[in-house]
Amino acid sequence: MMQGDAMTTLRRRQFMAAAPAVLLGATMLPACSQVSDPESYESVAARIRRADASVGMDGSVLGQALSAELVRELVRFATLAPSSHNTQCWKFAQEDLGLTIGPDVSRRCPAVDPDDHHVFVTLGCAAENLALAALAHGLHAEARFDAVRSRIHVALSPTPAQGSPLFQAIPARQCTRGDYDGKPLSGNELKLLERTGTSNGVQVLLLTDRTAMERVLAYVIQGNTVQLADPAFVKELEAWIRFNRAAAVRTRDGLFSVCSGSPSIPTWLGDLAFGLLVNAKGENDKYARQLRSSAGIAVFVGDAADKTHWVEVGRAYERFALQATALGIRNAFLNQPVEVAAVRSPFAAALGLPGLRPDLVVRFGRGPTLPPSLRRPVNAVMV
Ligand SMILES: Cc1cc2nc3c(=O)[nH]c(=O)nc-3n(C[C@H](O)[C@H](O)[C@H](O)COP(=O)(O)O)c2cc1C
């Protein structure tokens, strides 16, 4: 890529971080008229994230075979999980009395995720949602990763229905990329988050000490600086950005600017605005502000660096995120230190984890929510 191209794409990344809402009448909030339009962003988001299950909570539905309606509902809840760049890199298939979740390799992000770490963490997040939704519908879910076929098998069997607080939090969960209120969480809340985010083969370190958090920030800035200097990373990121509602509703995937606190603007205006909003320090300053507004940082670490553990990390993170949501606590990723290979080892050593691969870096705290992201229709993710 020519230097000029790299500059343009760098500006785009900074724009995502810092574009002010004052841009030529750009909108941040849903317009009332859009709510009544069934194809508006707000209507589509509300349909995707509806909380009410449209099928009965009765394990006997399993009798002969899973009904198509129940399968669709379980997959809808599974797809409300987070995915890197909101690529929704999953494919679901019905299999006997269960489902499989495999990667959609056409949605890989080789620049930010060359070894598919995030892809398999994402599948783990979806598997956790699926298991919670199954239980709420009277089905026990047993998830097992098949390393040979690189997919998760979820076997379902009847059990008394149990709608847990974690299940109820699924439609409201989001990665909240705004500033938080800077206040600490209670000891009980921290204990609950730690317990929920720990599982067989996955530990979560909760850092609430300001000095430790500043040390993490230094690695975030280091990783972010490397990523922004990489034209392939920036080009890939740009391809997943949706600058306005029409673009977001058209694809129902990717990073809609408003979900990150930036304005919704026409694509042509976005291109123009990048050129006007160059700020070399913008992104790192934003991360510093956001991290310092947080109550703490959670680092998820698997016992081994393989796909089986990455799926487990996804499941543990998703439980953590849902528990946080149930408590009114927000969270968002700051994964730069684990995404850049050259930063990862020093970061692990600084955490006292030499030889291990830290998987995810997440900040948490209380603060306002942002508009919800979209998902593709269930039909589009079922094979
Ligand atoms: C494995 C993984 C890695 C992610 N990394 C980042 C990240 O580094 N920075 C970020 O802002 N969001 C990150 N995300 C969050 C996604 O962008 C987010 O889940 C997606 O846009 C959908 O939004 P939602 O989670 O609010 O529904 C990551 C998500 C996953 C599952």
Tab-separated table of C-alpha atoms and ligand atoms in Angstrom:
chain	number	residue	atom	x	y	z
A	1	MET	CA	0.000	0.000	0.000
A	2	MET	CA	1.223	3.498	-0.815
A	3	GLN	CA	1.994	5.804	2.056
A	4	GLY	CA	-0.977	8.020	1.089
A	5	ASP	CA	-3.347	5.053	1.337
A	6	ALA	CA	-1.947	4.128	4.733
A	7	MET	CA	-2.539	7.675	5.926
A	8	THR	CA	-6.151	7.581	4.741
A	9	THR	CA	-6.861	4.314	6.506
A	10	LEU	CA	-5.044	5.458	9.640
A	11	ARG	CA	-7.261	8.481	9.697
A	12	ARG	CA	-10.270	6.186	9.512
A	13	ARG	CA	-9.207	4.281	12.627
A	14	GLN	CA	-8.731	7.551	14.449
A	15	PHE	CA	-12.057	8.770	13.178
A	16	MET	CA	-13.751	5.730	14.692
A	17	ALA	CA	-12.179	6.619	17.980
A	18	ALA	CA	-12.688	10.306	18.209
A	19	ALA	CA	-15.126	11.755	15.684
A	20	PRO	CA	-17.263	14.342	17.446
A	21	ALA	CA	-21.032	14.216	17.108
A	22	VAL	CA	-21.165	17.767	15.880
A	23	LEU	CA	-20.305	16.701	12.346
A	24	LEU	CA	-22.710	18.471	10.045
A	25	GLY	CA	-25.855	17.389	11.827
A	26	ALA	CA	-24.776	13.783	12.230
A	27	THR	CA	-27.106	11.773	14.462
A	28	MET	CA	-26.195	9.790	17.576
A	29	LEU	CA	-29.680	8.959	18.817
A	30	PRO	CA	-32.502	6.972	17.259
A	31	ALA	CA	-34.938	9.197	15.405
A	32	CYS	CA	-38.515	8.615	16.600
A	33	SER	CA	-39.769	8.261	13.022
A	34	GLN	CA	-37.356	5.377	12.482
A	35	VAL	CA	-38.859	3.235	15.219
A	36	SER	CA	-42.132	2.757	13.301
A	37	ASP	CA	-40.296	1.688	10.124
A	38	PRO	CA	-39.917	-2.122	10.394
A	39	GLU	CA	-36.665	-2.017	8.419
A	40	SER	CA	-35.095	0.832	10.409
A	41	TYR	CA	-31.954	0.117	12.424
A	42	GLU	CA	-33.869	0.425	15.674
A	43	SER	CA	-36.684	-1.940	14.603
A	44	VAL	CA	-34.245	-4.563	13.276
A	45	ALA	CA	-32.193	-4.358	16.496
A	46	ALA	CA	-35.318	-4.731	18.650
A	47	ARG	CA	-36.456	-7.811	16.674
A	48	ILE	CA	-33.034	-9.463	16.851
A	49	ARG	CA	-32.699	-8.823	20.573
A	50	ARG	CA	-36.250	-9.552	21.671
A	51	ALA	CA	-36.219	-11.188	25.072
A	52	ASP	CA	-39.399	-13.237	24.871
A	53	ALA	CA	-38.922	-16.777	23.734
A	54	SER	CA	-41.437	-17.667	21.055
A	55	VAL	CA	-41.426	-21.336	21.995
A	56	GLY	CA	-42.650	-23.011	25.161
A	57	MET	CA	-40.257	-23.918	27.953
A	58	ASP	CA	-40.802	-27.619	27.739
A	59	GLY	CA	-38.113	-30.261	27.318
A	60	SER	CA	-40.716	-32.666	25.943
A	61	VAL	CA	-40.426	-30.791	22.634
A	62	LEU	CA	-37.356	-32.956	22.176
A	63	GLY	CA	-39.504	-36.126	21.960
A	64	GLN	CA	-38.665	-37.229	18.405
A	65	ALA	CA	-36.605	-34.383	17.044
A	66	LEU	CA	-35.918	-30.729	17.720
A	67	SER	CA	-38.661	-28.568	16.243
A	68	ALA	CA	-37.458	-26.140	13.593
A	69	GLU	CA	-38.902	-23.291	15.643
A	70	LEU	CA	-36.919	-24.250	18.756
A	71	VAL	CA	-33.697	-24.640	16.778
A	72	ARG	CA	-34.148	-21.172	15.268
A	73	GLU	CA	-34.756	-19.662	18.691
A	74	LEU	CA	-31.655	-21.333	20.188
A	75	VAL	CA	-29.541	-20.150	17.244
A	76	ARG	CA	-30.933	-16.612	17.574
A	77	PHE	CA	-29.790	-16.488	21.204
A	78	ALA	CA	-26.414	-17.999	20.259
A	79	THR	CA	-25.840	-15.285	17.640
A	80	LEU	CA	-26.387	-12.541	20.227
A	81	ALA	CA	-22.881	-13.451	21.438
A	82	PRO	CA	-19.966	-11.113	20.696
A	83	SER	CA	-17.633	-11.747	17.747
A	84	SER	CA	-14.387	-10.058	16.797
A	85	HIS	CA	-15.190	-7.033	14.517
A	86	ASN	CA	-18.798	-8.319	14.670
A	87	THR	CA	-17.893	-10.687	11.834
A	88	GLN	CA	-20.305	-13.327	13.183
A	89	CYS	CA	-17.842	-15.966	11.982
A	90	TRP	CA	-20.072	-18.933	12.865
A	91	LYS	CA	-22.105	-21.582	11.101
A	92	PHE	CA	-24.744	-23.665	12.852
A	93	ALA	CA	-26.036	-27.063	11.766
A	94	GLN	CA	-28.646	-29.353	13.248
A	95	GLU	CA	-27.282	-32.777	14.105
A	96	ASP	CA	-29.395	-35.595	15.551
A	97	LEU	CA	-30.619	-34.278	18.932
A	98	GLY	CA	-28.265	-31.348	18.981
A	99	LEU	CA	-26.410	-28.709	17.014
A	100	THR	CA	-22.893	-28.057	15.794
A	101	ILE	CA	-21.158	-24.677	15.752
A	102	GLY	CA	-18.283	-24.328	13.306
A	103	PRO	CA	-16.217	-21.455	11.919
A	104	ASP	CA	-17.301	-19.510	8.840
A	105	VAL	CA	-13.861	-19.261	7.276
A	106	SER	CA	-15.060	-16.681	4.744
A	107	ARG	CA	-15.298	-14.299	7.728
A	108	ARG	CA	-11.782	-14.742	9.074
A	109	CYS	CA	-9.692	-11.649	9.808
A	110	PRO	CA	-6.141	-12.728	8.940
A	111	ALA	CA	-4.514	-9.408	9.803
A	112	VAL	CA	-5.776	-9.049	13.372
A	113	ASP	CA	-6.255	-12.777	13.983
A	114	PRO	CA	-3.770	-14.768	11.872
A	115	ASP	CA	-4.103	-18.041	13.841
A	116	ASP	CA	-7.923	-17.890	14.236
A	117	HIS	CA	-7.668	-17.424	18.012
A	118	HIS	CA	-10.539	-14.914	18.015
A	119	VAL	CA	-12.608	-17.117	15.694
A	120	PHE	CA	-12.607	-19.992	18.200
A	121	VAL	CA	-13.101	-17.689	21.207
A	122	THR	CA	-16.122	-16.320	19.325
A	123	LEU	CA	-17.498	-19.849	18.793
A	124	GLY	CA	-17.108	-20.461	22.533
A	125	CYS	CA	-19.137	-17.311	23.306
A	126	ALA	CA	-21.916	-18.529	20.999
A	127	ALA	CA	-21.828	-22.021	22.573
A	128	GLU	CA	-22.306	-20.522	26.038
A	129	ASN	CA	-25.351	-18.528	24.904
A	130	LEU	CA	-26.733	-21.624	23.214
A	131	ALA	CA	-26.319	-23.701	26.390
A	132	LEU	CA	-28.039	-21.046	28.538
A	133	ALA	CA	-30.906	-20.673	26.044
A	134	ALA	CA	-31.298	-24.452	25.810
A	135	LEU	CA	-31.609	-24.724	29.613
A	136	ALA	CA	-34.225	-21.969	29.617
A	137	HIS	CA	-36.157	-24.050	27.102
A	138	GLY	CA	-35.935	-27.299	29.076
A	139	LEU	CA	-32.854	-28.768	27.415
A	140	HIS	CA	-29.550	-29.688	29.004
A	141	ALA	CA	-26.669	-28.814	26.642
A	142	GLU	CA	-23.399	-30.763	26.670
A	143	ALA	CA	-20.843	-28.910	24.533
A	144	ARG	CA	-17.697	-30.706	23.313
A	145	PHE	CA	-15.039	-29.358	20.966
A	146	ASP	CA	-14.057	-31.754	18.190
A	147	ALA	CA	-10.450	-30.802	17.441
A	148	VAL	CA	-10.337	-32.976	14.321
A	149	ARG	CA	-13.335	-31.340	12.637
A	150	SER	CA	-12.753	-27.972	14.357
A	151	ARG	CA	-16.328	-27.571	15.505
A	152	ILE	CA	-18.340	-27.657	18.705
A	153	HIS	CA	-20.925	-30.409	19.133
A	154	VAL	CA	-23.765	-29.463	21.447
A	155	ALA	CA	-25.777	-32.509	22.531
A	156	LEU	CA	-29.222	-31.669	23.930
A	157	SER	CA	-31.318	-33.739	26.352
A	158	PRO	CA	-34.548	-32.945	28.243
A	159	THR	CA	-34.292	-31.388	31.712
A	160	PRO	CA	-36.507	-29.091	33.834
A	161	ALA	CA	-36.461	-25.605	32.289
A	162	GLN	CA	-34.405	-22.997	34.141
A	163	GLY	CA	-34.359	-19.368	33.008
A	164	SER	CA	-31.215	-18.119	34.761
A	165	PRO	CA	-30.230	-14.437	35.259
A	166	LEU	CA	-27.384	-15.082	32.816
A	167	PHE	CA	-29.863	-16.258	30.164
A	168	GLN	CA	-32.043	-13.224	30.798
A	169	ALA	CA	-29.021	-10.957	30.302
A	170	ILE	CA	-28.286	-12.258	26.770
A	171	PRO	CA	-30.344	-9.682	24.791
A	172	ALA	CA	-28.974	-6.747	26.817
A	173	ARG	CA	-25.292	-7.771	26.812
A	174	GLN	CA	-23.075	-5.525	24.739
A	175	CYS	CA	-19.449	-4.450	24.504
A	176	THR	CA	-19.817	-0.917	25.821
A	177	ARG	CA	-17.026	1.197	24.328
A	178	GLY	CA	-17.831	4.409	26.216
A	179	ASP	CA	-16.347	6.009	29.317
A	180	TYR	CA	-17.332	4.491	32.658
A	181	ASP	CA	-17.855	6.277	35.990
A	182	GLY	CA	-14.446	5.472	37.527
A	183	LYS	CA	-16.002	4.064	40.695
A	184	PRO	CA	-14.827	0.762	42.218
A	185	LEU	CA	-17.013	-2.333	42.352
A	186	SER	CA	-17.829	-3.989	45.656
A	187	GLY	CA	-15.799	-6.954	46.894
A	188	ASN	CA	-18.823	-9.214	46.417
A	189	GLU	CA	-19.291	-8.088	42.820
A	190	LEU	CA	-15.627	-8.748	42.053
A	191	LYS	CA	-15.824	-12.190	43.657
A	192	LEU	CA	-18.902	-13.061	41.610
A	193	LEU	CA	-17.269	-11.900	38.371
A	194	GLU	CA	-14.109	-13.849	39.162
A	195	ARG	CA	-16.059	-16.995	39.944
A	196	THR	CA	-18.187	-16.703	36.805
A	197	GLY	CA	-15.190	-16.059	34.556
A	198	THR	CA	-13.182	-19.034	35.840
A	199	SER	CA	-13.641	-22.528	34.466
A	200	ASN	CA	-11.847	-25.782	33.887
A	201	GLY	CA	-8.667	-24.750	32.087
A	202	VAL	CA	-9.330	-20.979	32.163
A	203	GLN	CA	-8.368	-18.458	34.829
A	204	VAL	CA	-9.304	-14.790	34.999
A	205	LEU	CA	-7.057	-12.203	36.657
A	206	LEU	CA	-8.928	-9.187	37.985
A	207	LEU	CA	-6.719	-6.094	38.267
A	208	THR	CA	-8.189	-3.176	40.205
A	209	ASP	CA	-5.012	-1.611	41.539
A	210	ARG	CA	-4.343	1.637	39.620
A	211	THR	CA	-0.631	0.926	39.197
A	212	ALA	CA	-1.347	-2.501	37.713
A	213	MET	CA	-3.989	-0.969	35.416
A	214	GLU	CA	-1.508	1.659	34.186
A	215	ARG	CA	0.950	-1.141	33.381
A	216	VAL	CA	-1.712	-2.821	31.241
A	217	LEU	CA	-2.426	0.519	29.549
A	218	ALA	CA	1.220	0.764	28.485
A	219	TYR	CA	0.862	-2.568	26.641
A	220	VAL	CA	-2.468	-1.494	25.118
A	221	ILE	CA	-0.795	1.618	23.714
A	222	GLN	CA	2.199	-0.382	22.514
A	223	GLY	CA	-0.026	-2.894	20.696
A	224	ASN	CA	-2.321	-0.241	19.279
A	225	THR	CA	0.609	1.726	17.912
A	226	VAL	CA	1.938	-1.376	16.136
A	227	GLN	CA	-1.501	-2.201	14.717
A	228	LEU	CA	-2.133	1.306	13.393
A	229	ALA	CA	1.226	1.291	11.623
A	230	ASP	CA	0.215	-1.917	9.810
A	231	PRO	CA	-1.677	-1.090	6.583
A	232	ALA	CA	-3.121	-4.643	6.409
A	233	PHE	CA	-4.614	-4.309	9.916
A	234	VAL	CA	-6.099	-0.902	9.153
A	235	LYS	CA	-7.480	-1.990	5.774
A	236	GLU	CA	-9.125	-5.054	7.338
A	237	LEU	CA	-10.631	-2.982	10.160
A	238	GLU	CA	-11.949	-0.426	7.692
A	239	ALA	CA	-13.670	-3.165	5.681
A	240	TRP	CA	-15.770	-4.051	8.751
A	241	ILE	CA	-16.801	-0.476	9.642
A	242	ARG	CA	-20.377	0.564	8.868
A	243	PHE	CA	-20.651	4.354	8.845
A	244	ASN	CA	-24.405	4.749	8.853
A	245	ARG	CA	-27.658	2.952	9.606
A	246	ALA	CA	-28.347	2.049	5.967
A	247	ALA	CA	-24.970	0.319	5.636
A	248	ALA	CA	-25.369	-1.443	8.997
A	249	VAL	CA	-28.895	-2.666	8.175
A	250	ARG	CA	-27.798	-3.803	4.690
A	251	THR	CA	-25.116	-6.178	6.021
A	252	ARG	CA	-26.304	-6.600	9.640
A	253	ASP	CA	-22.687	-7.240	10.646
A	254	GLY	CA	-19.520	-5.190	11.237
A	255	LEU	CA	-18.804	-2.228	13.471
A	256	PHE	CA	-21.525	0.425	13.220
A	257	SER	CA	-19.961	3.748	14.204
A	258	VAL	CA	-22.797	4.719	16.566
A	259	CYS	CA	-22.207	1.565	18.642
A	260	SER	CA	-18.720	2.926	19.403
A	261	GLY	CA	-19.978	6.411	20.291
A	262	SER	CA	-19.228	7.943	16.873
A	263	PRO	CA	-21.845	9.599	14.664
A	264	SER	CA	-23.902	7.987	11.906
A	265	ILE	CA	-22.986	9.806	8.694
A	266	PRO	CA	-23.143	9.191	4.948
A	267	THR	CA	-20.218	7.159	3.667
A	268	TRP	CA	-19.015	10.041	1.462
A	269	LEU	CA	-19.048	12.341	4.469
A	270	GLY	CA	-17.153	9.749	6.473
A	271	ASP	CA	-14.398	9.738	3.862
A	272	LEU	CA	-14.257	13.530	3.933
A	273	ALA	CA	-14.339	13.702	7.737
A	274	PHE	CA	-11.354	11.397	8.090
A	275	GLY	CA	-9.248	13.869	6.231
A	276	LEU	CA	-10.359	16.658	8.550
A	277	LEU	CA	-10.012	14.742	11.798
A	278	VAL	CA	-6.455	13.492	11.735
A	279	ASN	CA	-5.192	13.249	15.271
A	280	ALA	CA	-2.095	11.146	15.684
A	281	LYS	CA	-2.635	10.657	19.422
A	282	GLY	CA	-6.400	10.252	19.227
A	283	GLU	CA	-6.804	6.514	19.595
A	284	ASN	CA	-4.217	6.009	22.353
A	285	ASP	CA	-5.607	8.972	24.287
A	286	LYS	CA	-9.088	7.514	24.031
A	287	TYR	CA	-7.919	4.143	25.362
A	288	ALA	CA	-6.097	5.827	28.241
A	289	ARG	CA	-9.220	7.798	29.163
A	290	GLN	CA	-11.480	4.748	28.889
A	291	LEU	CA	-9.181	2.503	30.891
A	292	ARG	CA	-8.771	5.110	33.624
A	293	SER	CA	-12.574	5.483	33.818
A	294	SER	CA	-12.911	1.735	34.460
A	295	ALA	CA	-13.209	-0.063	37.790
A	296	GLY	CA	-10.773	-2.755	36.714
A	297	ILE	CA	-9.332	-4.997	34.049
A	298	ALA	CA	-9.946	-8.707	33.549
A	299	VAL	CA	-7.353	-10.823	31.746
A	300	PHE	CA	-8.522	-14.268	30.617
A	301	VAL	CA	-5.831	-16.941	30.303
A	302	GLY	CA	-6.222	-20.527	29.116
A	303	ASP	CA	-3.976	-23.289	30.462
A	304	ALA	CA	-2.842	-24.029	26.895
A	305	ALA	CA	-2.813	-22.165	23.579
A	306	ASP	CA	-4.979	-24.418	21.413
A	307	LYS	CA	-8.450	-24.295	19.890
A	308	THR	CA	-9.987	-26.393	22.674
A	309	HIS	CA	-8.863	-23.840	25.260
A	310	TRP	CA	-9.807	-20.862	23.051
A	311	VAL	CA	-13.376	-22.197	22.931
A	312	GLU	CA	-13.311	-22.556	26.748
A	313	VAL	CA	-11.970	-18.998	27.078
A	314	GLY	CA	-14.929	-17.805	24.978
A	315	ARG	CA	-17.387	-19.655	27.205
A	316	ALA	CA	-15.798	-18.260	30.390
A	317	TYR	CA	-15.685	-14.690	29.017
A	318	GLU	CA	-19.331	-14.886	27.901
A	319	ARG	CA	-20.455	-15.998	31.373
A	320	PHE	CA	-18.415	-13.134	32.864
A	321	ALA	CA	-20.005	-10.638	30.447
A	322	LEU	CA	-23.516	-11.902	31.141
A	323	GLN	CA	-22.937	-11.853	34.904
A	324	ALA	CA	-21.648	-8.296	34.581
A	325	THR	CA	-24.719	-7.328	32.520
A	326	ALA	CA	-27.013	-8.862	35.145
A	327	LEU	CA	-25.308	-6.659	37.776
A	328	GLY	CA	-25.566	-3.496	35.623
A	329	ILE	CA	-21.784	-3.568	34.993
A	330	ARG	CA	-20.426	-2.745	31.502
A	331	ASN	CA	-17.391	-4.278	29.820
A	332	ALA	CA	-15.348	-3.815	26.641
A	333	PHE	CA	-12.263	-5.410	25.114
A	334	LEU	CA	-8.809	-3.842	24.937
A	335	ASN	CA	-7.168	-6.762	23.160
A	336	GLN	CA	-4.197	-5.030	21.553
A	337	PRO	CA	-1.629	-6.611	23.951
A	338	VAL	CA	-2.811	-10.132	23.076
A	339	GLU	CA	-3.332	-9.504	19.358
A	340	VAL	CA	0.196	-8.311	18.563
A	341	ALA	CA	2.512	-11.334	18.828
A	342	ALA	CA	5.581	-9.241	19.721
A	343	VAL	CA	3.752	-7.605	22.638
A	344	ARG	CA	2.060	-10.759	23.942
A	345	SER	CA	5.080	-12.432	25.594
A	346	PRO	CA	6.314	-9.348	27.469
A	347	PHE	CA	2.695	-8.717	28.509
A	348	ALA	CA	2.416	-12.303	29.860
A	349	ALA	CA	5.693	-11.892	31.752
A	350	ALA	CA	4.526	-8.582	33.260
A	351	LEU	CA	1.370	-10.328	34.498
A	352	GLY	CA	3.480	-13.046	36.132
A	353	LEU	CA	2.367	-15.595	33.527
A	354	PRO	CA	5.561	-16.471	31.661
A	355	GLY	CA	5.045	-19.273	29.141
A	356	LEU	CA	1.269	-18.795	29.033
A	357	ARG	CA	-0.688	-16.982	26.328
A	358	PRO	CA	-3.038	-14.317	27.718
A	359	ASP	CA	-6.231	-14.609	25.636
A	360	LEU	CA	-8.426	-11.580	26.292
A	361	VAL	CA	-8.090	-8.171	27.962
A	362	VAL	CA	-11.367	-6.650	29.162
A	363	ARG	CA	-12.099	-3.464	31.091
A	364	PHE	CA	-15.201	-3.217	33.269
A	365	GLY	CA	-17.112	-0.682	35.328
A	366	ARG	CA	-20.413	1.173	35.475
A	367	GLY	CA	-21.560	3.659	32.852
A	368	PRO	CA	-24.236	4.358	30.253
A	369	THR	CA	-25.022	1.842	27.505
A	370	LEU	CA	-24.581	2.516	23.782
A	371	PRO	CA	-26.921	1.473	20.928
A	372	PRO	CA	-26.953	-2.308	20.317
A	373	SER	CA	-25.161	-3.958	17.386
A	374	LEU	CA	-27.013	-5.988	14.728
A	375	ARG	CA	-26.874	-9.649	13.743
A	376	ARG	CA	-27.500	-11.460	10.447
A	377	PRO	CA	-30.741	-13.447	10.157
A	378	VAL	CA	-30.784	-16.984	11.572
A	379	ASN	CA	-31.254	-18.399	8.040
A	380	ALA	CA	-27.955	-16.858	6.971
A	381	VAL	CA	-25.949	-18.686	9.635
A	382	MET	CA	-27.550	-22.135	9.352
A	383	VAL	CA	-26.224	-24.742	6.949
B	1	LIG	C1	-12.650	-12.701	20.482
B	1	LIG	C2	-13.155	-11.274	20.445
B	1	LIG	C3	-12.254	-10.229	20.347
B	1	LIG	C4	-12.704	-8.904	20.358
B	1	LIG	N1	-11.787	-7.874	20.353
B	1	LIG	C5	-12.221	-6.609	20.456
B	1	LIG	C6	-11.289	-5.527	20.597
B	1	LIG	O1	-10.068	-5.725	20.645
B	1	LIG	N2	-11.764	-4.259	20.723
B	1	LIG	C7	-13.107	-4.015	20.714
B	1	LIG	O2	-13.497	-2.849	20.842
B	1	LIG	N3	-14.017	-5.010	20.607
B	1	LIG	C8	-13.611	-6.291	20.468
B	1	LIG	N4	-14.529	-7.304	20.398
B	1	LIG	C9	-15.962	-6.987	20.511
B	1	LIG	C10	-16.709	-7.051	19.176
B	1	LIG	O3	-16.306	-5.990	18.329
B	1	LIG	C11	-18.205	-7.008	19.472
B	1	LIG	O4	-18.542	-8.196	20.138
B	1	LIG	C12	-19.052	-6.888	18.220
B	1	LIG	O5	-18.844	-5.660	17.605
B	1	LIG	C13	-20.537	-7.050	18.519
B	1	LIG	O6	-20.958	-6.100	19.468
B	1	LIG	P1	-21.626	-6.504	20.851
B	1	LIG	O7	-20.660	-7.401	21.573
B	1	LIG	O8	-21.826	-5.204	21.563
B	1	LIG	O9	-22.907	-7.219	20.573
B	1	LIG	C14	-14.102	-8.631	20.395
B	1	LIG	C15	-14.997	-9.710	20.472
B	1	LIG	C16	-14.536	-11.009	20.512
B	1	LIG	C17	-15.521	-12.154	20.651
